[in-house]
Tab-separated table of N, CA and C in Angstrom:
chain	number	residue	atom	x	y	z
A	251	PRO	N	-14.059	30.927	-13.052
A	251	PRO	CA	-13.567	29.840	-13.909
A	251	PRO	C	-12.322	29.781	-13.735
A	252	PRO	N	-11.529	28.606	-14.133
A	252	PRO	CA	-10.102	28.618	-13.796
A	252	PRO	C	-9.463	29.059	-15.149
A	253	PRO	N	-8.264	29.360	-14.945
A	253	PRO	CA	-7.335	30.131	-16.203
A	253	PRO	C	-7.518	28.600	-17.223
A	254	PRO	N	-7.410	29.064	-18.462
A	254	PRO	CA	-6.984	27.867	-19.589
A	254	PRO	C	-5.807	27.603	-19.342
A	255	LEU	N	-5.442	26.028	-19.676
A	255	LEU	CA	-4.222	25.527	-19.532
A	255	LEU	C	-3.191	25.916	-21.098
A	256	PRO	N	-1.960	25.841	-20.744
A	256	PRO	CA	-1.231	26.092	-21.707
A	256	PRO	C	-1.334	25.133	-23.032
A	257	LEU	N	-0.956	25.438	-24.186
A	257	LEU	CA	-1.253	24.401	-25.385
A	257	LEU	C	-0.440	23.353	-25.126
A	258	SER	N	0.828	23.682	-24.546
A	258	SER	CA	1.887	22.535	-24.684
A	258	SER	C	1.082	21.222	-23.599
A	259	ILE	N	0.691	21.742	-22.486
A	259	ILE	CA	0.219	20.573	-21.506
A	259	ILE	C	-0.895	20.175	-22.124
A	260	LEU	N	-2.019	20.795	-22.624
A	260	LEU	CA	-3.091	20.034	-23.583
A	260	LEU	C	-2.789	19.301	-24.608
A	261	SER	N	-1.423	19.379	-25.333
A	261	SER	CA	-1.241	18.616	-26.382
A	261	SER	C	-0.430	17.482	-26.146
A	262	LYS	N	0.250	17.577	-24.609
A	262	LYS	CA	0.980	16.129	-24.276
A	262	LYS	C	-0.509	15.216	-23.400
A	263	ALA	N	-1.477	15.926	-23.015
A	263	ALA	CA	-2.366	15.279	-22.496
A	263	ALA	C	-3.163	14.703	-23.586
A	264	HIS	N	-3.310	15.198	-24.402
A	264	HIS	CA	-4.230	14.667	-25.611
A	264	HIS	C	-3.277	13.269	-26.405
A	265	PHE	N	-2.214	13.756	-26.502
A	265	PHE	CA	-1.200	12.420	-27.011
A	265	PHE	C	-1.090	11.438	-26.073
A	266	PHE	N	-1.149	11.490	-24.694
A	266	PHE	CA	-0.769	10.275	-23.754
A	266	PHE	C	-2.453	9.781	-23.845
A	267	SER	N	-3.370	10.569	-23.659
A	267	SER	CA	-4.779	9.744	-23.823
A	267	SER	C	-5.172	8.977	-25.153
A	268	LYS	N	-4.549	9.400	-25.827
A	268	LYS	CA	-4.864	9.150	-27.472
A	268	LYS	C	-4.249	7.709	-27.605
A	269	LYS	N	-2.824	7.810	-27.171
A	269	LYS	CA	-1.935	6.794	-27.134
A	269	LYS	C	-2.343	5.489	-26.257
A	270	ASN	N	-2.763	6.010	-25.075
A	270	ASN	CA	-3.436	4.774	-24.277
A	270	ASN	C	-4.373	4.149	-24.726
A	271	SER	N	-5.418	4.944	-25.318
A	271	SER	CA	-6.910	4.192	-25.653
A	271	SER	C	-6.651	3.578	-26.905
A	272	CYS	N	-5.835	3.757	-27.559
A	272	CYS	CA	-5.540	2.886	-28.805
A	272	CYS	C	-4.659	1.680	-28.616
A	273	SER	N	-3.835	1.658	-27.609
A	273	SER	CA	-3.024	0.583	-27.258
A	273	SER	C	-4.044	-0.404	-26.404
A	274	LEU	N	-4.820	0.154	-25.575
A	274	LEU	CA	-5.760	-0.604	-24.812
A	274	LEU	C	-6.908	-1.411	-26.006
A	275	GLY	N	-7.183	-0.415	-26.980
A	275	GLY	CA	-8.009	-1.019	-27.768
A	275	GLY	C	-7.597	-2.245	-28.384
A	276	VAL	N	-6.548	-2.352	-29.020
A	276	VAL	CA	-5.849	-3.178	-29.773
A	276	VAL	C	-5.529	-4.401	-28.854
A	277	ASN	N	-5.204	-4.056	-27.890
A	277	ASN	CA	-4.726	-5.407	-26.811
A	277	ASN	C	-6.042	-6.135	-26.685
A	278	PHE	N	-7.166	-5.280	-26.488
A	278	PHE	CA	-8.346	-5.991	-26.057
A	278	PHE	C	-9.043	-7.038	-27.377
A	279	ASN	N	-8.872	-6.155	-28.567
A	279	ASN	CA	-9.362	-7.056	-29.729
A	279	ASN	C	-8.238	-8.097	-30.351
A	280	GLN	N	-7.180	-7.923	-29.806
A	280	GLN	CA	-6.010	-9.171	-30.176
A	280	GLN	C	-6.662	-10.320	-29.105
A	281	LYS	N	-6.874	-10.146	-27.685
A	281	LYS	CA	-7.076	-11.131	-27.017
A	281	LYS	C	-8.448	-11.916	-27.440
A	282	LYS	N	-9.688	-10.719	-27.764
A	282	LYS	CA	-10.908	-11.276	-28.228
A	282	LYS	C	-10.726	-12.511	-29.487
A	283	ALA	N	-9.843	-12.011	-30.362
A	283	ALA	CA	-9.458	-12.847	-31.673
A	283	ALA	C	-9.003	-13.934	-31.365
A	284	GLN	N	-7.936	-13.975	-30.596
A	284	GLN	CA	-7.559	-15.241	-30.067
A	284	GLN	C	-8.117	-16.204	-29.395
A	285	ALA	N	-8.990	-15.800	-28.846
A	285	ALA	CA	-10.245	-16.604	-27.949
A	285	ALA	C	-11.165	-17.326	-28.889
A	286	LEU	N	-11.475	-16.550	-29.948
A	286	LEU	CA	-12.418	-16.920	-30.965
A	286	LEU	C	-11.314	-18.055	-31.827
A	287	ALA	N	-10.251	-17.807	-31.876
A	287	ALA	CA	-9.721	-18.701	-32.884
A	287	ALA	C	-9.352	-19.897	-32.144
A	288	ASP	N	-9.103	-19.950	-31.135
A	288	ASP	CA	-9.097	-21.040	-30.124
A	288	ASP	C	-9.997	-22.317	-30.191
A	289	SER	N	-11.221	-21.812	-30.258
A	289	SER	CA	-12.497	-22.362	-30.235
A	289	SER	C	-12.514	-22.996	-31.692
A	290	SER	N	-12.105	-24.008	-31.931
A	290	SER	CA	-11.895	-24.882	-33.454
A	290	SER	C	-13.481	-25.279	-33.671
A	291	ASP	N	-14.097	-25.824	-32.519
A	291	ASP	CA	-15.219	-26.647	-32.925
A	291	ASP	C	-16.525	-25.506	-33.082
A	292	GLY	N	-16.459	-24.309	-33.060
A	292	GLY	CA	-17.431	-23.608	-33.338
A	292	GLY	C	-18.087	-22.953	-32.015
A	293	TRP	N	-18.005	-23.770	-30.958
A	293	TRP	CA	-18.474	-23.144	-29.753
A	293	TRP	C	-17.586	-21.877	-29.178
A	294	VAL	N	-18.011	-21.028	-28.555
A	294	VAL	CA	-17.520	-19.991	-27.618
A	294	VAL	C	-17.808	-20.148	-26.221
A	295	VAL	N	-16.619	-20.295	-25.622
A	295	VAL	CA	-16.815	-20.592	-24.436
A	295	VAL	C	-16.517	-19.372	-23.392
A	296	VAL	N	-17.899	-18.654	-22.337
A	296	VAL	CA	-17.520	-17.631	-21.777
A	296	VAL	C	-17.396	-18.120	-20.434
A	297	THR	N	-16.103	-17.122	-20.082
A	297	THR	CA	-15.382	-17.187	-18.798
A	297	THR	C	-15.644	-15.930	-18.047
A	298	ARG	N	-15.389	-15.693	-16.819
A	298	ARG	CA	-15.177	-14.693	-16.268
A	298	ARG	C	-13.505	-14.176	-16.362
A	299	GLY	N	-12.891	-14.898	-16.243
A	299	GLY	CA	-11.652	-14.472	-16.358
A	299	GLY	C	-10.722	-15.541	-15.668
A	300	ARG	N	-9.258	-15.291	-15.938
A	300	ARG	CA	-8.393	-16.352	-15.021
A	300	ARG	C	-8.510	-16.145	-13.518
A	301	LYS	N	-8.258	-17.354	-13.015
A	301	LYS	CA	-8.326	-17.535	-11.520
A	301	LYS	C	-7.261	-16.566	-11.125
A	302	GLY	N	-5.831	-16.515	-11.684
A	302	GLY	CA	-4.799	-15.461	-11.020
A	302	GLY	C	-5.246	-14.027	-11.121
A	303	ASP	N	-6.297	-13.847	-11.718
A	303	ASP	CA	-6.697	-12.362	-11.764
A	303	ASP	C	-7.893	-12.131	-10.845
A	304	ASN	N	-8.047	-12.793	-9.796
A	304	ASN	CA	-8.921	-12.437	-8.831
A	304	ASN	C	-8.086	-12.038	-7.655
A	305	PRO	N	-8.638	-10.808	-6.979
A	305	PRO	CA	-7.609	-10.346	-5.852
A	305	PRO	C	-8.061	-11.014	-4.752
A	306	LEU	N	-9.205	-11.838	-4.482
A	306	LEU	CA	-9.308	-12.455	-3.371
A	306	LEU	C	-8.451	-13.576	-3.325
A	307	VAL	N	-8.169	-14.388	-4.414
A	307	VAL	CA	-7.241	-15.770	-4.473
A	307	VAL	C	-5.886	-14.957	-4.093
A	308	LYS	N	-5.424	-14.028	-4.445
A	308	LYS	CA	-4.228	-13.222	-4.313
A	308	LYS	C	-4.050	-12.925	-2.896
A	309	GLU	N	-5.026	-12.499	-2.186
A	309	GLU	CA	-5.088	-12.305	-1.035
A	309	GLU	C	-4.891	-13.466	0.082
A	310	LYS	N	-5.678	-14.442	-0.361
A	310	LYS	CA	-5.379	-15.729	0.562
A	310	LYS	C	-4.152	-16.429	0.523
A	311	LYS	N	-3.478	-16.196	-0.687
A	311	LYS	CA	-2.215	-16.736	-1.088
A	311	LYS	C	-1.150	-15.887	0.069
A	312	LYS	N	-1.373	-14.684	0.076
A	312	LYS	CA	-0.559	-13.765	0.898
A	312	LYS	C	-0.626	-14.279	2.532
A	313	LYS	N	-2.084	-14.507	2.821
A	313	LYS	CA	-2.337	-15.003	4.311
A	313	LYS	C	-1.443	-16.285	4.673
A	314	LYS	N	-1.618	-17.150	3.575
A	314	LYS	CA	-1.068	-18.396	3.838
A	314	LYS	C	0.422	-18.437	4.097
A	315	ASP	N	1.097	-17.610	2.884
A	315	ASP	CA	2.620	-17.572	3.075
A	315	ASP	C	3.003	-16.635	4.036
A	316	LYS	N	2.323	-15.786	5.149
A	316	LYS	CA	2.631	-15.112	6.162
A	316	LYS	C	2.727	-15.861	7.255
A	317	LYS	N	4.036	-15.772	7.916
A	317	LYS	CA	4.139	-16.885	9.231
A	317	LYS	C	3.567	-15.915	10.428
A	318	THR	N	3.013	-16.797	11.419
A	318	THR	CA	2.521	-16.147	12.777
A	318	THR	C	3.409	-16.165	13.681
A	319	THR	N	3.998	-14.975	13.948
A	319	THR	CA	5.052	-14.825	15.056
A	319	THR	C	4.658	-15.013	16.546
A	320	ASN	N	3.358	-14.278	16.555
A	320	ASN	CA	2.806	-14.551	18.156
A	320	ASN	C	1.560	-15.561	17.843
A	321	PHE	N	1.583	-16.823	17.877
A	321	PHE	CA	0.705	-17.514	17.836
A	321	PHE	C	-0.014	-17.686	19.082
A	322	TYR	N	0.544	-18.023	20.127
A	322	TYR	CA	0.042	-18.170	21.357
A	322	TYR	C	-0.641	-16.687	22.179
A	323	ARG	N	-1.555	-16.864	23.177
A	323	ARG	CA	-2.248	-15.531	23.675
A	323	ARG	C	-0.879	-15.185	24.445
A	324	PHE	N	-0.190	-16.005	25.248
A	324	PHE	CA	0.763	-15.399	26.471
A	324	PHE	C	2.001	-14.709	25.505
A	325	GLN	N	2.253	-15.083	24.298
A	325	GLN	CA	3.093	-14.563	23.171
A	325	GLN	C	2.731	-13.051	22.859
A	326	GLN	N	1.731	-12.932	22.575
A	326	GLN	CA	1.055	-11.646	22.345
A	326	GLN	C	1.045	-10.813	23.427
A	327	LEU	N	0.566	-11.312	24.746
A	327	LEU	CA	0.653	-10.242	25.773
A	327	LEU	C	2.288	-9.999	26.164
A	328	GLU	N	2.966	-10.847	25.853
A	328	GLU	CA	4.361	-10.199	26.155
A	328	GLU	C	4.931	-9.382	25.035
A	329	ALA	N	4.581	-9.408	23.780
A	329	ALA	CA	5.058	-8.662	22.686
A	329	ALA	C	4.445	-7.243	22.989
A	330	ARG	N	3.186	-7.188	23.537
A	330	ARG	CA	2.336	-5.969	23.770
A	330	ARG	C	3.123	-5.258	24.656
A	331	LYS	N	3.450	-6.057	25.929
A	331	LYS	CA	4.348	-5.487	27.020
A	331	LYS	C	5.503	-4.995	26.756
A	332	GLU	N	6.348	-5.712	25.965
A	332	GLU	CA	7.721	-5.370	25.567
A	332	GLU	C	7.491	-4.029	24.588
A	333	TYR	N	6.612	-3.742	23.791
A	333	TYR	CA	6.007	-2.774	22.772
A	333	TYR	C	5.843	-1.402	23.768
A	334	VAL	N	4.954	-1.480	24.819
A	334	VAL	CA	4.619	-0.617	25.704
A	334	VAL	C	5.687	-0.004	26.488
A	335	ALA	N	6.771	-0.863	26.799
A	335	ALA	CA	7.881	-0.759	27.559
A	335	ALA	C	8.903	0.244	26.750
A	336	GLN	N	8.826	-0.186	25.635
A	336	GLN	CA	9.727	0.533	24.667
A	336	GLN	C	9.099	1.861	24.291
A	337	LEU	N	7.753	1.999	24.355
A	337	LEU	CA	7.273	3.399	24.100
A	337	LEU	C	7.721	4.306	25.167
A	338	ARG	N	7.215	3.820	26.520
A	338	ARG	CA	7.885	4.468	27.729
A	338	ARG	C	9.009	4.876	27.675
A	339	ARG	N	9.981	3.927	27.395
A	339	ARG	CA	11.367	4.375	27.324
A	339	ARG	C	11.767	5.565	26.602
A	340	LYS	N	11.236	5.446	25.291
A	340	LYS	CA	11.533	6.511	24.145
A	340	LYS	C	10.876	7.699	24.919
A	341	PHE	N	9.669	7.686	25.593
A	341	PHE	CA	8.993	8.817	26.076
A	341	PHE	C	9.759	9.498	27.161
A	342	ASP	N	10.280	8.736	27.710
A	342	ASP	CA	11.108	9.148	28.892
A	342	ASP	C	12.648	10.009	28.381
A	343	GLU	N	12.941	9.269	27.459
A	343	GLU	CA	14.325	9.966	26.884
A	343	GLU	C	13.787	11.186	26.296
A	344	ASP	N	12.824	11.243	25.245
A	344	ASP	CA	12.391	12.480	24.780
A	344	ASP	C	12.067	13.577	25.777
A	345	LYS	N	11.618	13.178	27.033
A	345	LYS	CA	11.198	14.252	27.765
A	345	LYS	C	12.628	14.738	28.754
A	346	GLU	N	13.683	13.913	28.689
A	346	GLU	CA	14.843	14.366	29.264
A	346	GLU	C	15.565	15.318	28.305
A	347	LYS	N	15.459	14.984	26.935
A	347	LYS	CA	16.127	15.933	25.896
A	347	LYS	C	15.368	17.258	25.829
A	348	MET	N	14.017	17.268	25.919
A	348	MET	CA	13.194	18.399	26.016
A	348	MET	C	13.594	19.083	27.108
A	349	ALA	N	13.896	18.677	28.220
A	349	ALA	CA	14.314	19.408	29.593
A	349	ALA	C	15.480	19.909	29.280
A	350	LEU	N	16.492	19.415	28.718
A	350	LEU	CA	17.921	19.939	28.552
A	350	LEU	C	17.943	20.893	27.625
A	351	LEU	N	17.188	20.860	26.601
A	351	LEU	CA	16.914	21.891	25.352
A	351	LEU	C	16.181	23.122	26.240
A	352	ARG	N	15.237	23.073	26.999
A	352	ARG	CA	14.843	24.149	27.671
A	352	ARG	C	15.636	24.879	28.552
A	353	SER	N	16.509	23.913	29.305
A	353	SER	CA	17.407	24.432	30.115
A	353	SER	C	18.520	25.337	29.500
A	354	GLN	N	18.713	25.019	28.424
A	354	GLN	CA	19.759	25.659	27.542
A	354	GLN	C	19.473	26.835	26.756
A	355	ARG	N	18.041	27.207	26.772
A	355	ARG	CA	17.791	28.707	26.178
A	355	ARG	C	18.656	29.740	26.630
A	356	ARG	N	18.881	30.589	25.767
A	356	ARG	CA	19.479	31.935	26.173
A	356	ARG	C	18.576	32.772	26.928
A	357	PHE	N	17.406	32.879	26.399
A	357	PHE	CA	16.629	33.976	26.981
A	357	PHE	C	15.473	33.371	28.015
A	358	ARG	N	15.802	34.059	29.156
A	358	ARG	CA	14.649	33.285	30.303
A	358	ARG	C	13.722	34.521	30.898
A	359	PRO	N	12.847	34.454	30.763
A	359	PRO	CA	12.067	35.632	31.451
A	359	PRO	C	11.847	35.169	32.798
A	360	MET	N	11.721	36.280	33.545
A	360	MET	CA	11.893	36.327	34.880
A	360	MET	C	10.341	35.789	35.464
């Protein structure tokens, strides 16, 4: 079994969990009471939640706001070619650096 935790850590964890559970319960109860008070004619309207809380709606908005940089196929191909050329350039530079570092080593076995 793992060693027991010090009392300071346990007390902090207990305080944190108690504080959060109480605040969450109060917030939920306040919302529920407000929803019941809003219905003045006695009917309770049951909803799933607001539209803004739905993560799928947020994702769709993000997709709409995103501008398409390479819309056409030839633009995508050119961008890919440029990216590969850049990678090759960096690889060659790194290869030269490694060769230089190897040649500058002090110890050279025969």
